[in-house]
Coordinates of C-alpha atoms and ligand atoms in Angstrom, one line a residue:
M41 CA 14.0 -22.9 -16.5
A42 CA 11.5 -19.8 -15.6
A43 CA 8.2 -20.1 -17.3
T44 CA 8.1 -17.5 -20.3
N45 CA 4.3 -17.2 -20.4
A46 CA 1.6 -16.7 -17.6
Q47 CA -0.1 -20.2 -18.4
D48 CA 3.1 -22.1 -18.1
A49 CA 3.8 -20.5 -14.9
L50 CA 0.8 -21.2 -13.4
S51 CA 1.4 -25.1 -14.5
A52 CA 4.8 -24.7 -13.0
L53 CA 3.4 -23.8 -9.4
K54 CA 4.8 -26.0 -6.3
D55 CA 1.2 -26.0 -5.0
R56 CA -1.2 -25.2 -7.8
S57 CA -4.2 -25.1 -5.0
L58 CA -2.9 -21.3 -4.1
F59 CA -4.2 -20.2 -7.5
I60 CA -8.0 -19.5 -6.6
E61 CA -10.5 -18.1 -8.4
E62 CA -13.5 -18.4 -5.7
A63 CA -14.8 -15.9 -3.1
Y64 CA -13.9 -17.0 0.9
I65 CA -17.2 -16.4 2.8
N66 CA -17.6 -17.7 6.4
G67 CA -15.0 -20.0 5.8
K68 CA -16.2 -21.9 2.5
W69 CA -14.9 -21.3 -0.8
D70 CA -17.5 -20.1 -3.2
K71 CA -17.2 -20.8 -7.0
K72 CA -19.6 -18.1 -8.0
A73 CA -21.7 -18.2 -11.5
K74 CA -20.6 -14.5 -12.3
T75 CA -17.0 -13.9 -12.9
F76 CA -14.4 -11.2 -14.2
D77 CA -11.5 -11.3 -16.0
V78 CA -8.2 -10.5 -14.5
F79 CA -5.1 -9.6 -16.9
E80 CA -1.8 -10.4 -17.1
P81 CA -0.1 -7.1 -17.8
S82 CA 2.6 -7.8 -19.6
T83 CA 0.6 -9.1 -22.7
A84 CA -2.7 -7.8 -21.7
T85 CA -3.9 -11.4 -22.1
V86 CA -6.5 -13.2 -19.6
L87 CA -4.8 -14.6 -16.3
G88 CA -7.9 -15.8 -15.3
K89 CA -11.7 -15.5 -14.6
V90 CA -12.5 -14.7 -10.5
A91 CA -15.6 -14.9 -8.8
N92 CA -17.6 -11.7 -9.0
C93 CA -19.5 -11.4 -5.5
E94 CA -22.9 -9.2 -5.2
V95 CA -24.6 -7.2 -2.8
Q96 CA -25.8 -10.4 -1.2
D97 CA -22.4 -12.0 -0.4
F98 CA -21.3 -8.8 1.3
H99 CA -24.2 -9.0 3.5
D100 CA -23.7 -12.5 4.1
A101 CA -19.9 -12.2 4.7
I102 CA -20.8 -9.0 7.2
A103 CA -23.2 -11.4 9.3
A104 CA -20.7 -14.2 9.4
A105 CA -17.9 -11.9 10.4
D106 CA -20.1 -10.6 13.3
V107 CA -20.7 -13.8 14.9
A108 CA -16.8 -15.1 14.3
Q109 CA -15.7 -11.7 15.6
R110 CA -17.6 -11.8 18.6
D111 CA -16.4 -15.4 19.8
F112 CA -13.0 -14.6 18.5
E113 CA -12.6 -11.7 21.0
E114 CA -14.2 -13.6 23.6
N115 CA -12.5 -16.6 23.8
T116 CA -8.9 -16.2 22.5
T117 CA -6.2 -14.5 24.7
A118 CA -3.8 -12.0 22.8
A119 CA -1.1 -14.6 23.0
Q120 CA -3.2 -17.0 20.9
R121 CA -4.4 -14.5 18.6
G122 CA -0.3 -13.9 18.3
A123 CA 0.1 -17.7 18.0
I124 CA -2.0 -17.8 14.9
L125 CA -0.5 -15.0 13.2
R126 CA 2.8 -16.6 13.8
K127 CA 1.8 -19.7 11.8
W128 CA 0.4 -17.7 8.9
N129 CA 3.5 -15.7 8.7
D130 CA 5.4 -18.9 9.0
L131 CA 3.2 -20.8 5.9
I132 CA 3.5 -17.5 3.9
L133 CA 7.5 -17.7 4.1
A134 CA 7.2 -21.3 3.3
N135 CA 5.1 -20.7 0.0
L136 CA 7.2 -17.9 -0.9
D137 CA 8.1 -18.9 -4.5
D138 CA 4.4 -19.8 -5.4
L139 CA 2.9 -16.1 -3.7
G140 CA 5.6 -14.2 -5.5
T141 CA 4.8 -15.9 -8.9
I142 CA 1.2 -15.5 -8.6
L143 CA 1.8 -12.0 -7.4
S144 CA 4.0 -10.8 -10.2
L145 CA 1.7 -12.6 -12.8
E146 CA -1.1 -10.6 -11.7
N147 CA 0.6 -7.3 -11.0
G148 CA 3.6 -7.3 -13.6
K149 CA 6.0 -6.4 -11.2
T150 CA 9.5 -8.5 -11.2
I151 CA 9.9 -11.7 -9.5
A152 CA 12.5 -10.3 -7.2
E153 CA 10.1 -7.3 -6.5
A154 CA 7.3 -10.1 -6.3
K155 CA 9.1 -11.9 -3.6
G156 CA 10.1 -9.1 -1.5
E157 CA 6.9 -7.6 -1.4
V158 CA 5.5 -11.3 -0.2
T159 CA 8.6 -10.9 2.5
Y160 CA 7.5 -7.5 3.3
A161 CA 3.5 -8.9 3.8
A162 CA 4.8 -11.7 6.3
S163 CA 6.7 -9.0 8.2
F164 CA 3.5 -7.2 9.2
I165 CA 2.1 -10.5 10.3
A166 CA 5.3 -11.5 12.3
W167 CA 5.0 -7.6 13.8
F168 CA 1.5 -7.9 14.9
A169 CA 1.9 -11.4 16.4
E170 CA 4.1 -9.6 18.7
E171 CA 1.8 -6.4 19.3
A172 CA -1.1 -8.3 20.2
T173 CA 0.3 -9.1 23.6
R174 CA 1.6 -5.6 24.1
S175 CA -1.9 -3.8 24.5
Y176 CA -1.6 -2.2 27.7
G177 CA -4.5 0.0 29.3
Y178 CA -3.9 2.5 32.1
T179 CA -5.0 3.0 35.8
I180 CA -5.4 6.4 36.5
P181 CA -5.5 8.4 39.6
S182 CA -9.4 9.2 40.4
S183 CA -10.7 12.4 41.6
T184 CA -13.3 10.5 43.6
P185 CA -12.5 8.9 46.9
H186 CA -12.5 4.8 47.3
T187 CA -12.5 4.8 43.3
N188 CA -10.7 3.4 40.6
V189 CA -10.4 4.2 37.1
Y190 CA -8.8 1.9 34.7
T191 CA -8.8 1.5 30.4
T192 CA -8.9 -1.5 28.7
K193 CA -8.5 -1.9 24.7
E194 CA -11.6 -3.5 23.1
A195 CA -11.3 -4.8 19.3
V196 CA -13.6 -2.4 17.4
G197 CA -15.3 -5.4 15.5
V198 CA -16.0 -6.0 12.1
C199 CA -13.6 -4.2 9.6
G200 CA -14.3 -3.3 6.0
I201 CA -10.7 -3.6 4.0
I202 CA -10.3 -2.4 0.8
T203 CA -6.6 -2.6 -0.6
P204 CA -5.0 -1.4 -3.8
W205 CA -3.5 -3.6 -6.9
N206 CA 0.1 -2.2 -6.8
F207 CA 1.0 -4.2 -3.5
P208 CA -1.5 -6.9 -3.5
A209 CA 0.0 -8.8 -0.7
A210 CA 1.5 -6.2 1.6
M211 CA -1.7 -4.1 1.8
I212 CA -3.7 -7.3 2.8
T213 CA -1.5 -7.9 5.8
R214 CA -0.6 -4.6 6.7
K215 CA -4.3 -4.1 7.5
V216 CA -5.5 -7.8 8.6
A217 CA -2.7 -8.5 10.8
P218 CA -3.4 -5.8 13.3
A219 CA -7.2 -6.3 13.0
I220 CA -6.7 -10.0 14.1
A221 CA -4.4 -9.1 16.7
A222 CA -6.7 -6.5 18.1
G223 CA -9.4 -9.2 18.0
C224 CA -11.4 -8.0 15.0
S225 CA -12.8 -9.6 11.8
V226 CA -12.6 -8.8 8.3
V227 CA -14.4 -8.6 5.1
I228 CA -11.5 -7.8 2.5
K229 CA -12.6 -6.6 -1.0
P230 CA -9.6 -7.1 -2.9
P231 CA -8.6 -5.0 -5.9
S232 CA -10.2 -6.2 -8.9
E233 CA -6.9 -6.1 -11.2
T234 CA -5.0 -8.0 -8.4
P235 CA -7.1 -10.4 -6.6
Y236 CA -5.2 -13.5 -6.6
S237 CA -2.4 -12.7 -3.8
A238 CA -5.3 -12.1 -1.1
L239 CA -6.9 -15.3 -2.2
A240 CA -3.8 -17.4 -1.7
L241 CA -3.1 -15.3 1.5
A242 CA -6.6 -16.1 3.0
K243 CA -6.2 -20.1 2.2
L244 CA -3.0 -20.0 4.1
G245 CA -4.6 -18.1 7.0
E246 CA -7.3 -20.8 7.0
L247 CA -4.2 -23.8 7.2
A248 CA -2.8 -21.4 10.0
G249 CA -5.9 -22.0 12.1
I250 CA -7.9 -18.5 11.4
P251 CA -11.5 -19.7 12.4
A252 CA -14.1 -19.5 9.8
G253 CA -15.9 -16.2 9.2
L254 CA -13.2 -14.3 10.8
V255 CA -11.4 -13.5 7.5
N256 CA -13.6 -13.2 4.3
V257 CA -12.4 -12.5 0.6
L258 CA -15.1 -10.9 -1.9
P259 CA -13.6 -10.1 -5.4
T260 CA -15.9 -7.9 -7.3
R261 CA -16.5 -5.5 -9.8
D262 CA -19.6 -4.1 -8.5
R263 CA -19.1 -0.8 -7.2
Q264 CA -22.5 -1.3 -5.2
A265 CA -21.7 -4.3 -3.4
A266 CA -18.3 -2.8 -2.6
T267 CA -20.0 0.0 -1.0
E268 CA -21.9 -2.1 1.7
L269 CA -18.3 -1.9 3.4
A270 CA -18.8 1.8 3.8
T271 CA -22.4 1.8 4.8
H272 CA -23.5 -1.4 6.5
P273 CA -24.0 -0.7 10.2
T274 CA -22.5 -3.8 11.5
V275 CA -19.0 -2.7 9.9
R276 CA -17.4 -0.8 12.7
K277 CA -14.1 0.5 10.7
I278 CA -13.3 0.6 7.3
S279 CA -9.6 0.8 5.9
F280 CA -8.6 2.0 2.7
T281 CA -5.4 2.4 0.5
G282 CA -6.1 3.9 -2.8
S283 CA -6.7 7.5 -4.7
T284 CA -8.0 10.4 -2.6
G285 CA -10.9 11.1 -4.7
V286 CA -12.0 7.4 -3.6
G287 CA -11.1 7.7 0.0
K288 CA -13.2 11.1 0.3
M289 CA -16.2 9.5 -0.9
L290 CA -15.9 6.4 1.4
A291 CA -15.1 8.9 4.3
K292 CA -18.3 10.1 3.5
L293 CA -20.4 7.3 3.1
A294 CA -18.9 6.0 6.6
A295 CA -19.9 9.0 8.0
G296 CA -23.8 7.8 8.0
T297 CA -23.1 5.3 10.7
L298 CA -20.2 7.2 12.2
K299 CA -17.5 4.3 11.3
K300 CA -13.8 4.5 12.4
V301 CA -12.1 5.2 9.0
S302 CA -8.3 5.0 8.2
L303 CA -7.4 6.1 4.6
E304 CA -3.9 5.8 3.2
L305 CA -4.1 8.2 0.0
G306 CA -2.5 9.7 -2.9
G307 CA 1.0 11.3 -2.7
N308 CA 3.4 13.9 -4.6
A309 CA 6.5 13.1 -3.3
P310 CA 9.4 15.6 -3.1
F311 CA 12.6 14.2 -3.6
I312 CA 15.1 17.0 -3.0
V313 CA 18.8 17.0 -3.6
F314 CA 21.1 19.4 -1.9
D315 CA 24.3 20.8 -3.4
D316 CA 26.2 18.7 -0.3
A317 CA 24.5 15.4 -1.1
D318 CA 26.3 11.9 -1.6
L319 CA 25.5 11.8 -5.1
D320 CA 26.2 7.5 -4.8
L321 CA 23.5 7.6 -2.1
V322 CA 21.1 10.1 -3.9
I323 CA 21.3 7.8 -7.3
E324 CA 20.7 4.5 -5.0
G325 CA 18.0 6.2 -3.3
V326 CA 15.9 7.9 -6.4
M327 CA 16.1 4.1 -8.1
I328 CA 14.5 2.9 -5.4
S329 CA 12.1 5.3 -4.4
K330 CA 11.2 6.4 -8.0
F331 CA 11.3 3.2 -10.0
R332 CA 10.0 0.6 -7.4
C333 CA 6.7 -1.2 -8.9
S334 CA 7.7 0.6 -12.1
G335 CA 6.9 4.3 -10.5
Q336 CA 3.4 2.5 -8.9
T337 CA 3.8 3.4 -5.4
C338 CA 1.7 6.1 -3.0
V339 CA 5.5 7.1 -1.8
C340 CA 7.2 7.2 -5.2
A341 CA 9.4 10.3 -5.7
N342 CA 7.0 12.1 -8.0
R343 CA 8.9 15.4 -8.0
L344 CA 12.7 15.4 -8.2
L345 CA 13.9 19.0 -6.8
V346 CA 17.5 19.5 -7.4
Q347 CA 19.7 22.2 -6.2
K348 CA 21.2 24.1 -9.2
G349 CA 25.0 23.6 -8.5
I350 CA 24.6 19.7 -8.4
A351 CA 21.9 19.4 -11.1
P352 CA 24.2 18.9 -14.3
E353 CA 25.9 15.8 -12.6
F354 CA 22.9 14.7 -11.1
N355 CA 21.0 14.8 -14.6
R356 CA 24.1 12.8 -16.0
R357 CA 24.2 10.0 -13.1
L358 CA 20.3 9.5 -13.2
V359 CA 20.3 8.8 -16.9
E360 CA 23.2 6.5 -16.5
A361 CA 21.5 4.5 -14.3
V362 CA 17.8 4.8 -15.8
S363 CA 19.4 3.5 -19.3
K364 CA 20.5 0.5 -17.6
L365 CA 16.8 -0.4 -16.7
K366 CA 15.2 -3.4 -18.8
M367 CA 11.3 -3.8 -19.1
G368 CA 9.7 -7.1 -19.9
F369 CA 7.6 -10.1 -18.5
G370 CA 8.1 -9.5 -14.6
L371 CA 9.1 -13.7 -14.5
D372 CA 12.1 -13.1 -17.0
S373 CA 15.1 -12.7 -14.3
A374 CA 16.5 -10.4 -16.6
T375 CA 13.6 -7.8 -16.5
T376 CA 14.0 -4.6 -13.6
Q377 CA 10.9 -3.1 -14.8
G378 CA 7.6 -4.7 -15.5
P379 CA 4.6 -3.4 -17.1
L380 CA 1.9 -1.0 -15.5
V381 CA -1.2 -1.9 -14.2
N382 CA -3.3 -1.2 -17.1
K383 CA -3.6 1.0 -20.3
S384 CA -5.1 4.1 -18.8
A385 CA -1.8 4.2 -16.4
V386 CA 0.4 4.1 -19.6
D387 CA -1.8 6.7 -20.9
K388 CA -1.2 9.4 -17.9
V389 CA 2.3 8.7 -18.0
N390 CA 2.1 9.9 -22.1
Q391 CA -0.1 12.4 -20.8
H392 CA 2.5 14.0 -18.3
I393 CA 5.6 14.0 -20.7
E394 CA 3.4 15.5 -23.5
D395 CA 2.3 18.2 -21.1
A396 CA 5.7 18.9 -19.7
V397 CA 7.4 18.9 -23.3
S398 CA 4.9 21.3 -24.8
K399 CA 5.5 23.5 -21.8
G400 CA 9.3 23.6 -22.3
A401 CA 10.5 20.5 -20.8
K402 CA 13.5 18.2 -22.3
I403 CA 13.5 14.7 -22.6
E404 CA 17.2 13.7 -21.4
F405 CA 16.2 9.9 -21.8
G406 CA 13.2 7.7 -22.6
G407 CA 9.8 9.3 -23.9
K408 CA 6.3 8.5 -24.7
N409 CA 5.6 4.5 -25.6
D410 CA 4.8 3.3 -28.8
E411 CA 0.8 3.1 -28.4
N412 CA 0.7 -0.2 -30.7
Q413 CA 2.9 -2.2 -28.4
K414 CA 1.7 -5.4 -26.6
G415 CA 1.3 -5.1 -22.8
F416 CA 1.1 -2.1 -20.5
F417 CA 4.5 -1.0 -20.8
A418 CA 5.7 2.9 -19.7
I419 CA 9.3 3.6 -20.8
P420 CA 11.4 4.9 -17.9
T421 CA 11.8 8.6 -18.6
V422 CA 13.6 11.6 -17.4
L423 CA 12.6 15.1 -18.1
S424 CA 14.9 18.1 -17.3
G425 CA 13.7 21.9 -17.1
V426 CA 10.3 20.8 -15.3
T427 CA 8.3 23.8 -13.7
P428 CA 5.5 24.0 -11.4
Q429 CA 3.2 25.0 -14.1
M430 CA 3.1 21.6 -15.5
L431 CA 0.7 18.6 -14.8
V432 CA 3.6 16.4 -13.1
A433 CA 3.8 19.0 -10.5
N434 CA 0.5 18.7 -9.0
D435 CA -0.4 15.4 -10.0
E436 CA 0.7 12.0 -9.1
T437 CA 2.0 10.2 -12.5
F438 CA 2.5 6.9 -10.7
G439 CA 4.6 5.6 -13.2
P440 CA 8.5 5.8 -14.2
L441 CA 8.6 9.1 -14.9
A442 CA 11.4 11.3 -13.5
P443 CA 10.8 15.0 -13.8
I444 CA 13.8 17.3 -12.3
F445 CA 13.1 20.8 -11.1
E446 CA 15.5 23.1 -10.4
F447 CA 16.0 25.2 -7.2
E448 CA 18.2 27.8 -5.8
T449 CA 17.7 27.7 -2.0
E450 CA 16.8 25.8 0.9
E451 CA 14.0 28.0 1.5
D452 CA 13.1 27.7 -2.6
A453 CA 13.4 23.8 -2.2
L454 CA 10.7 23.8 1.0
K455 CA 8.3 25.9 -0.8
L456 CA 8.2 23.9 -4.0
A457 CA 8.0 20.8 -2.0
N458 CA 5.3 21.8 0.3
D459 CA 3.1 23.4 -2.7
T460 CA 0.8 20.6 -2.8
E461 CA -2.7 19.3 -0.9
F462 CA -0.8 15.8 -0.8
G463 CA 1.5 15.0 2.1
L464 CA 2.3 11.0 2.1
A465 CA 5.9 11.2 1.7
G466 CA 9.1 13.4 1.4
Y467 CA 12.6 12.6 0.9
F468 CA 16.0 14.7 0.7
F469 CA 19.7 14.4 0.8
S470 CA 22.1 16.0 2.6
R471 CA 25.6 15.9 4.6
N472 CA 24.5 19.0 7.0
V473 CA 23.1 18.0 10.2
G474 CA 21.5 21.4 10.8
R475 CA 19.8 21.4 7.7
C476 CA 18.7 17.3 7.9
L477 CA 16.8 18.4 11.4
R478 CA 15.3 21.4 9.9
V479 CA 14.2 20.0 6.8
A480 CA 12.6 16.8 8.0
R481 CA 11.0 19.3 10.7
K482 CA 9.6 21.6 8.1
L483 CA 8.5 19.2 5.1
Q484 CA 4.5 19.0 5.5
V485 CA 4.4 15.1 4.9
G486 CA 3.6 11.9 7.1
M487 CA 6.8 10.3 6.5
V488 CA 10.3 11.6 5.5
G489 CA 13.5 9.8 4.3
V490 CA 17.0 11.8 5.0
N491 CA 19.7 10.3 2.8
T492 CA 17.5 7.1 2.1
G493 CA 14.7 6.0 -0.6
K494 CA 13.5 3.3 1.5
I495 CA 11.2 4.1 4.1
S496 CA 8.8 1.4 4.3
A497 CA 8.8 -1.5 7.0
A498 CA 7.0 -3.1 9.5
E499 CA 8.3 -1.0 12.5
A500 CA 8.3 2.2 10.8
P501 CA 4.4 4.1 11.1
F502 CA 3.1 4.6 7.5
G503 CA 0.6 7.2 6.7
G504 CA 0.1 10.8 5.6
V505 CA -1.3 14.3 6.5
K506 CA -3.1 16.6 4.5
E507 CA -5.1 15.2 1.9
S508 CA -3.1 12.0 1.7
G509 CA -5.3 10.7 4.4
Y510 CA -5.6 9.6 8.1
G511 CA -4.8 6.9 10.4
R512 CA -1.3 5.2 10.7
E513 CA -0.1 1.5 9.7
G514 CA 2.4 -0.5 10.6
S515 CA 4.6 0.0 13.7
L516 CA 3.2 0.3 17.5
F517 CA 0.4 2.5 16.3
G518 CA -1.0 0.4 13.6
I519 CA -3.1 -2.0 16.2
E520 CA -4.9 1.0 17.5
E521 CA -6.5 1.5 14.3
Y522 CA -8.4 -1.8 15.0
Q523 CA -9.1 -0.9 18.5
V524 CA -11.5 1.1 20.6
I525 CA -10.6 2.3 24.4
K526 CA -13.2 1.6 27.1
S527 CA -12.6 3.3 30.7
V528 CA -14.1 1.8 33.6
T529 CA -14.6 3.4 36.7
V530 CA -15.0 1.3 40.0
G531 CA -16.7 3.4 42.7
N532 CA -17.6 2.6 46.4
L533 CA -14.6 0.3 47.0
N534 CA -14.4 0.3 50.7
K535 CA -18.2 0.5 51.2
Ligands
SIN148 C1 1.5 2.0 -1.5 O1 2.2 2.2 -2.1 O2 0.3 2.2 -1.0 C2 2.2 1.6 -0.3 C3 3.8 1.4 -0.3 C4 4.6 1.0 0.6 O3 4.1 0.0 1.7 O4 5.6 0.7 0.5

């Protein structure tokens, strides 16, 4: 029977040693004197106390990562790096139940979603195990006689990795797997809300044969310590997933030593429903895109733009689907919507509802939560009559709020959709092939879902345009973020 509370669930882990509260530096597990509390969000009670690393720990980890990286790049073949990654993938899948439980407890997402995320996390490792061996260079015809020009791809070096709490496992592997495949080392600052998945993954990485110092995990709540990753001259690359504000700050700090930077930042995804759409597909798509992780993903539909003719039927069908959602403890198999990460996340949803209603929107389902409730729950809510003057039009809600805007023409839909500084994901539904090609081209985003709400996969490039950041993760491009091109000119070949 599934555990009904966090401490029973931890006791029931098949391998209790995967729940780790220590830092991992240079291949050693380090129980720090200073710790911070991590909460289980459905009850807002303490789940555990994890090591709180300081500036000196980051210096130590960066120094160890530098030594480990040089050795690793010099002395392993791409095939050997691929083999280590494959073993890591296998161990993760073998421990799926425990990793899912740990992830669900720290993040709140349902056990089904948590296990889905662990599988998704492993898929990046399996993918980059293959990509390791496909890093080709060029030979280039030279303009000088008796000369050869060729290129190789080298590891960028030590990488600083800063990840978010909404995908505690997948955002680690989407960055670390290509880094290892390329021959880099990493110093990870996991999210302080959800550090346990990162530590469990590191433990399995150690068992898979990742050498000491190559992967370091340093939980911290000390901003100054984490900032070391963006400023320390030995770190040559920084990869961050999180808010646009923090991304801009990291890019500025990283500019001091001209690090390579990739940023996967906030979104404000439009989800457009044209009159000619298949409504069954639309409802399936919107439930995935809007309510996955209780609405806390960067690619979540933030604005539902619905053509006037289909709006009444769409509203009715959406309310019907949303009314079936069940909020609760993530490990309860009946739960379909876990809590949000913390109180300020719930406050933001309430603020967006309050603002929209005060400006004329209508609550079709749900509404603000009871402020005295236990745990960080936000009620899945559908609003109609939403307009560009409302907060939700420009600000990512990051919660289970589905605001419906109506539009008349394709041109109006595109204008509304692109009227934002963000450009991560966009979705639309239509059965008109010409429109599908046209709208996919005209949406100012890095990722488009056409007649689907599911766009995330190891093989698909993930990343945005505009203020949603730069760089691509996953796919054949993801490894390039951890490489530098060297060109070699060999002259006087027949002298
Ligand atoms: C994110 O929200 O940052 C990632 C979502 C995904 O990989 O689908």
